[in-house]
XYZ file of C-alpha atoms in Angstrom:
416
model
C -59.995 8.020 98.646
C -59.109 4.493 97.441
C -57.076 2.734 100.751
C -54.658 0.330 99.668
C -51.223 -0.842 100.441
C -48.556 -1.932 97.997
C -48.947 -5.254 96.375
C -45.856 -5.151 94.122
C -42.484 -5.534 95.568
C -40.868 -1.934 94.201
C -37.053 -0.803 94.264
C -35.339 2.348 93.623
C -35.783 1.545 90.156
C -34.550 5.181 88.527
C -31.040 6.609 90.066
C -31.416 10.296 90.923
C -28.617 12.734 90.233
C -25.196 11.612 91.007
C -22.556 13.699 92.635
C -19.621 14.793 90.437
C -17.429 12.953 89.321
C -13.881 13.343 87.047
C -14.747 12.334 83.679
C -11.421 10.576 81.925
C -10.737 8.610 79.494
C -11.404 9.025 75.552
C -12.969 6.988 72.668
C -10.377 6.210 70.356
C -13.150 5.607 67.488
C -10.720 3.008 65.667
C -11.766 -0.459 64.545
C -9.258 -3.111 64.924
C -8.391 -6.110 62.860
C -10.536 -8.164 64.616
C -13.512 -5.934 64.125
C -15.415 -4.095 61.312
C -17.744 -0.975 61.012
C -20.938 -1.544 59.570
C -22.849 0.659 57.154
C -24.168 2.773 60.170
C -20.619 3.333 61.759
C -21.396 0.536 64.250
C -18.502 -2.001 65.211
C -19.280 -5.622 64.635
C -17.470 -8.655 65.869
C -17.682 -12.092 67.621
C -16.792 -10.069 70.729
C -18.696 -11.199 74.081
C -20.347 -8.101 75.610
C -20.066 -6.608 79.296
C -22.896 -4.831 80.596
C -22.247 -2.463 83.923
C -25.304 -1.657 86.060
C -25.808 0.091 89.179
C -28.613 -2.092 91.423
C -30.984 -1.122 93.553
C -30.889 -4.735 95.324
C -31.581 -8.099 94.189
C -34.718 -7.737 92.447
C -33.173 -5.763 89.868
C -29.973 -7.603 89.693
C -31.783 -10.701 89.084
C -34.014 -8.798 86.525
C -31.620 -7.521 84.352
C -29.545 -10.913 84.666
C -32.728 -12.816 83.333
C -33.302 -10.574 80.335
C -29.884 -10.346 79.351
C -29.599 -14.604 79.692
C -32.562 -14.642 77.174
C -31.364 -12.222 74.497
C -27.679 -13.950 74.894
C -29.498 -17.351 74.383
C -31.519 -16.301 71.532
C -28.576 -14.120 69.491
C -25.596 -16.381 70.392
C -23.630 -13.329 71.853
C -22.171 -14.213 75.233
C -23.185 -11.591 77.788
C -21.409 -10.628 81.182
C -23.444 -8.717 83.382
C -21.134 -6.677 86.519
C -23.001 -5.335 89.204
C -20.812 -2.071 90.366
C -20.328 -1.418 93.893
C -19.716 2.077 93.081
C -21.311 2.600 89.443
C -19.467 6.078 89.120
C -15.939 5.166 89.988
C -16.120 1.912 88.044
C -17.432 3.306 84.928
C -14.928 6.419 85.158
C -12.155 3.852 85.858
C -12.917 1.766 82.967
C -12.707 4.663 80.398
C -9.383 5.877 81.822
C -8.295 2.143 81.741
C -9.162 1.960 78.139
C -11.111 -0.894 78.961
C -15.041 0.292 79.327
C -18.023 -2.193 79.943
C -20.175 -2.084 76.494
C -22.938 -0.895 77.809
C -23.710 0.541 81.179
C -26.020 2.491 83.194
C -25.256 6.215 82.899
C -27.094 9.478 84.501
C -28.220 12.482 82.574
C -25.215 14.463 84.524
C -22.818 12.366 83.171
C -23.853 12.036 79.512
C -22.703 15.393 78.526
C -19.153 15.379 79.938
C -18.329 11.737 78.465
C -20.137 12.748 75.115
C -17.879 15.629 75.181
C -14.428 13.590 75.606
C -15.292 11.090 72.839
C -16.010 8.344 75.294
C -19.944 7.496 74.409
C -21.091 6.317 70.839
C -23.854 8.093 69.984
C -26.525 5.438 68.437
C -29.611 6.826 69.583
C -30.817 7.505 66.013
C -30.362 4.031 65.103
C -32.541 2.339 67.263
C -35.466 0.692 65.554
C -37.651 2.099 68.939
C -36.288 5.757 68.983
C -39.624 7.354 68.145
C -41.165 5.494 71.217
C -39.287 6.800 73.684
C -40.974 9.843 75.648
C -39.681 12.824 73.958
C -38.825 14.442 77.292
C -36.426 11.711 78.310
C -34.606 11.814 74.496
C -33.735 15.457 75.517
C -32.471 14.583 78.621
C -29.889 12.719 76.758
C -29.202 14.416 73.686
C -26.089 16.557 73.754
C -25.336 19.265 71.184
C -28.344 17.972 69.076
C -27.218 14.521 69.141
C -29.542 11.848 70.688
C -26.815 9.725 72.352
C -28.426 6.653 74.316
C -31.731 5.196 75.011
C -33.494 5.799 78.142
C -33.796 2.785 80.152
C -36.745 3.805 82.276
C -37.710 6.777 84.627
C -39.753 8.066 87.739
C -41.497 11.272 88.454
C -42.523 13.058 91.873
C -46.074 12.625 92.962
C -48.078 13.625 96.426
C -48.495 10.195 98.566
C -50.583 10.598 101.121
C -51.298 8.537 104.598
C -55.024 7.351 104.215
C -55.607 7.183 107.587
C -54.434 10.494 108.682
C -56.357 11.968 105.627
C -59.674 10.100 106.898
C -59.191 11.147 110.515
C -58.809 15.096 109.664
C -62.165 14.752 108.003
C -60.855 14.963 104.357
C -62.224 13.127 101.623
C -61.111 12.690 97.513
C -62.630 15.912 97.047
C -60.039 17.710 98.800
C -56.699 16.051 97.144
C -55.097 19.382 96.758
C -55.254 20.670 93.275
C -53.745 24.085 93.891
C -50.939 25.751 96.176
C -53.813 27.092 98.295
C -55.316 23.496 98.352
C -52.128 21.947 99.854
C -51.660 24.740 101.990
C -55.059 24.174 103.358
C -54.956 20.284 103.826
C -51.351 20.249 105.159
C -52.768 22.653 108.118
C -55.561 20.532 108.882
C -53.443 17.347 108.755
C -50.711 18.816 111.091
C -51.126 18.013 114.625
C -48.655 17.373 117.719
C -47.830 14.065 116.869
C -46.996 14.662 112.772
C -46.285 17.438 110.317
C -48.959 17.964 107.350
C -46.276 17.917 104.807
C -42.387 16.501 104.372
C -39.950 16.299 101.781
C -36.360 16.304 101.321
C -34.192 19.389 101.613
C -32.778 19.302 98.076
C -33.598 20.666 94.586
C -34.819 16.758 93.577
C -38.092 17.697 95.695
C -38.165 21.521 95.920
C -37.681 21.821 92.542
C -40.967 20.625 91.932
C -42.513 23.693 93.107
C -39.816 25.587 91.060
C -41.766 23.740 87.976
C -45.135 24.586 89.349
C -44.311 28.167 89.522
C -43.045 28.236 85.952
C -39.545 28.457 86.902
C -36.532 25.855 86.787
C -32.985 25.811 86.516
C -31.927 25.976 82.781
C -34.099 26.803 79.782
C -33.041 26.756 76.297
C -29.511 26.162 77.349
C -29.538 29.482 79.544
C -29.576 29.932 83.406
C -32.976 30.924 84.672
C -32.119 29.958 88.492
C -32.822 33.885 89.538
C -36.611 34.096 87.513
C -38.981 35.590 89.842
C -40.583 32.307 89.298
C -38.037 30.561 91.594
C -37.977 33.422 94.163
C -42.223 32.849 94.248
C -41.731 29.178 94.854
C -39.052 29.118 97.393
C -41.213 31.837 99.063
C -44.318 29.748 99.298
C -42.317 26.932 100.487
C -40.291 28.975 103.270
C -43.332 30.395 104.352
C -44.944 27.000 105.086
C -42.130 25.613 106.828
C -42.191 28.369 108.886
C -45.835 27.992 110.122
C -44.912 24.341 110.984
C -47.356 22.864 108.307
C -44.305 21.777 105.822
C -40.995 20.355 106.907
C -37.946 19.051 105.615
C -37.769 15.002 105.935
C -34.436 15.625 108.162
C -36.469 17.909 110.782
C -39.032 15.032 111.011
C -36.437 12.652 112.122
C -36.454 10.657 108.804
C -33.686 10.197 106.137
C -36.051 10.830 103.353
C -39.670 11.202 102.680
C -40.673 7.745 102.466
C -39.404 6.993 105.836
C -41.288 9.862 107.257
C -44.265 8.924 105.737
C -43.652 5.038 107.131
C -42.741 6.427 110.392
C -46.036 8.525 110.455
C -44.299 11.799 111.359
C -45.744 12.968 108.226
C -48.971 12.495 106.610
C -48.310 13.320 103.317
C -44.538 13.341 101.347
C -43.253 14.496 97.984
C -41.494 11.349 96.351
C -41.135 9.140 93.294
C -42.401 5.972 92.287
C -39.680 4.091 93.956
C -41.241 4.886 96.827
C -43.604 2.025 96.873
C -40.801 -0.776 97.185
C -39.877 0.743 100.566
C -43.313 0.825 101.714
C -43.893 -2.615 100.892
C -40.747 -3.793 102.275
C -40.727 -2.109 105.570
C -44.288 -0.544 106.350
C -46.503 -3.191 104.689
C -49.411 -2.534 106.838
C -49.354 1.430 105.888
C -52.205 2.507 103.583
C -51.576 5.455 101.157
C -52.847 6.923 98.037
C -50.607 8.625 95.222
C -52.035 11.999 93.807
C -50.612 14.624 91.372
C -48.793 17.061 92.698
C -50.987 20.533 92.763
C -50.486 23.265 90.086
C -48.603 26.101 90.979
C -49.194 29.765 89.382
C -46.941 28.373 86.493
C -49.381 25.270 86.114
C -48.602 21.468 86.286
C -45.155 20.687 87.384
C -42.928 17.609 88.471
C -39.813 16.380 87.888
C -38.552 13.258 86.257
C -35.539 11.224 86.904
C -33.727 8.751 84.238
C -30.735 6.991 83.164
C -29.833 5.663 79.752
C -27.911 2.428 78.421
C -24.633 4.075 77.863
C -22.612 2.396 74.963
C -18.940 2.829 74.857
C -17.695 4.591 71.708
C -14.545 1.642 72.241
C -16.745 -1.402 72.098
C -15.535 -3.784 69.586
C -19.148 -5.187 69.185
C -21.379 -2.167 68.750
C -23.689 -3.719 66.847
C -24.652 -6.513 69.421
C -24.832 -4.134 72.175
C -27.547 -2.026 70.019
C -29.530 -5.097 69.285
C -29.127 -5.729 72.887
C -30.588 -2.167 73.969
C -33.693 -2.426 71.826
C -34.413 -5.842 73.437
C -33.900 -4.115 76.910
C -36.239 -1.298 76.068
C -39.031 -3.171 74.508
C -42.385 -3.137 76.131
C -42.108 -6.770 77.284
C -38.649 -5.947 79.105
C -39.558 -2.716 80.700
C -43.117 -4.259 81.898
C -41.119 -7.132 83.042
C -38.803 -4.762 84.955
C -41.689 -2.456 86.303
C -43.061 -5.503 88.015
C -39.368 -6.988 89.528
C -37.925 -3.854 90.769
C -40.357 -0.816 89.953
C -39.142 1.602 87.465
C -41.843 2.852 84.463
C -40.954 2.010 81.202
C -39.604 4.806 79.258
C -41.753 3.968 75.912
C -44.980 5.241 75.170
C -46.263 1.560 73.568
C -46.366 0.468 77.123
C -47.871 3.172 78.923
C -51.564 1.523 78.813
C -50.257 -2.134 80.038
C -48.550 -0.268 83.003
C -51.566 1.775 84.014
C -53.839 -1.162 83.967
C -50.946 -3.206 86.064
C -50.977 -0.509 88.631
C -53.815 2.033 88.270
C -53.202 3.322 91.965
C -49.720 4.720 90.434
C -51.021 6.246 87.425
C -50.365 9.972 88.782
C -46.806 8.992 88.658
C -46.945 8.040 84.667
C -49.375 11.198 84.129
C -46.566 13.480 85.256
C -44.537 12.686 82.026
C -46.219 14.980 80.050
C -45.330 17.819 81.802
C -42.416 17.049 84.015
C -38.999 18.993 84.071
C -35.481 17.151 84.500
C -32.670 18.263 86.500
C -29.937 20.120 83.902
C -28.060 17.648 81.975
C -24.806 20.031 81.204
C -21.670 18.843 82.604
C -20.762 20.828 85.668
C -24.184 20.928 86.705
C -24.239 18.532 89.858
C -21.654 20.431 91.697
C -23.927 23.125 91.245
C -27.070 21.325 92.381
C -25.184 20.017 95.120
C -24.311 23.451 96.437
C -28.181 24.764 95.969
C -28.979 21.534 98.079
C -26.432 22.536 100.940
C -28.152 26.067 101.055
C -31.838 24.638 100.741
C -31.313 23.011 104.132
C -31.576 26.448 105.781
C -34.320 28.008 103.446
C -36.600 28.426 106.493
C -34.374 31.219 107.666
C -32.549 32.158 104.699
C -32.910 34.596 101.895
C -34.489 32.825 98.684
C -33.525 35.757 96.617
C -30.147 35.502 97.981
C -29.771 31.509 97.245
C -31.340 31.866 94.070
C -28.811 34.594 92.965
C -25.840 32.544 94.175
C -27.258 29.304 92.071
C -27.430 31.742 89.242
C -23.943 32.810 89.338
C -22.664 29.169 89.581
C -24.801 27.922 86.644
C -24.141 30.813 84.606
C -20.453 29.397 84.810
C -20.884 25.975 83.327
C -23.812 26.494 81.119
C -22.981 29.682 79.163
């Protein structure tokens, strides 16, 4: 097993699912006297642009500001970057007031709601680089067959292993788990009186990886499938190892999330996304760890991916300039610079080789893009997932069938 510590400061790059919000406002689609619509239906004017972001910290803010400043100087279009303290709230308020930012970070669970009420401009098919995005990321932001917005970056889940604990347990590279049975076996060997073998968050955004590996999920082809037998098998597997003490939820080992559990050495392995690298570098810089692909389950390889897009307001008076800015921000050079600055993976295939060359030890995260599932993006599913998460907290003693039957009922109410 290759020993290394983080050599680049990464942040939380990709934002996970947000909570529910009230979607308000409506795009008028009206071009006023000071603007005109181009041949592709986008407005065009001399107006400056406003970009609203939800930043993970100074590194992300500075990287976005630097990229925007470069494009602004080159294009001659003035751009103001605003850093939201509460992105969901400020985005909703902007739409409600009829004065939204021209461009903004938009999560998968928000896209369908804002698309439905006319707040979003569907510009995806007009992107010069539209065919370069990973297909699964495009699907995240496709609503009723329409590709709305450019995925700005993404993250996936992998297995993160404490190198020293692995060696102390007599394990080698040959023992890296390839199957659920392998994972159970190494978790048992790694579990001691001082730490658990594997820890992860008590939430669908982690447990859902096991569901994917079993061949299940929450929604498929627009239908709720939470009560699929594959999901029952996944939750039964997790429950059995929570019960035998080789798996644990992060909160049960005194940690707020998997990264803290690994950093505090209360877990030998955790399931987390590539944002963990920044946290470990910042808070636990002496910790050596290895990234490995999550093991396959009965249904094959499986992981979850998380992403945001560059949303564009339907009421923006200068959509053509906004489109050109998005094309610049999602170019290979820009995305690789963002990766170096704060850690997300590029959303375009053409940047994959350069990213892997720069961060070979993190390659399993990018490889996961080929088979990753994404959380449901239909309006209302964020509330369902929040309820699912509250039920998962008691999985160790609960009935997986009962939990999934409840989730199925809730999902059917919003997606069918």
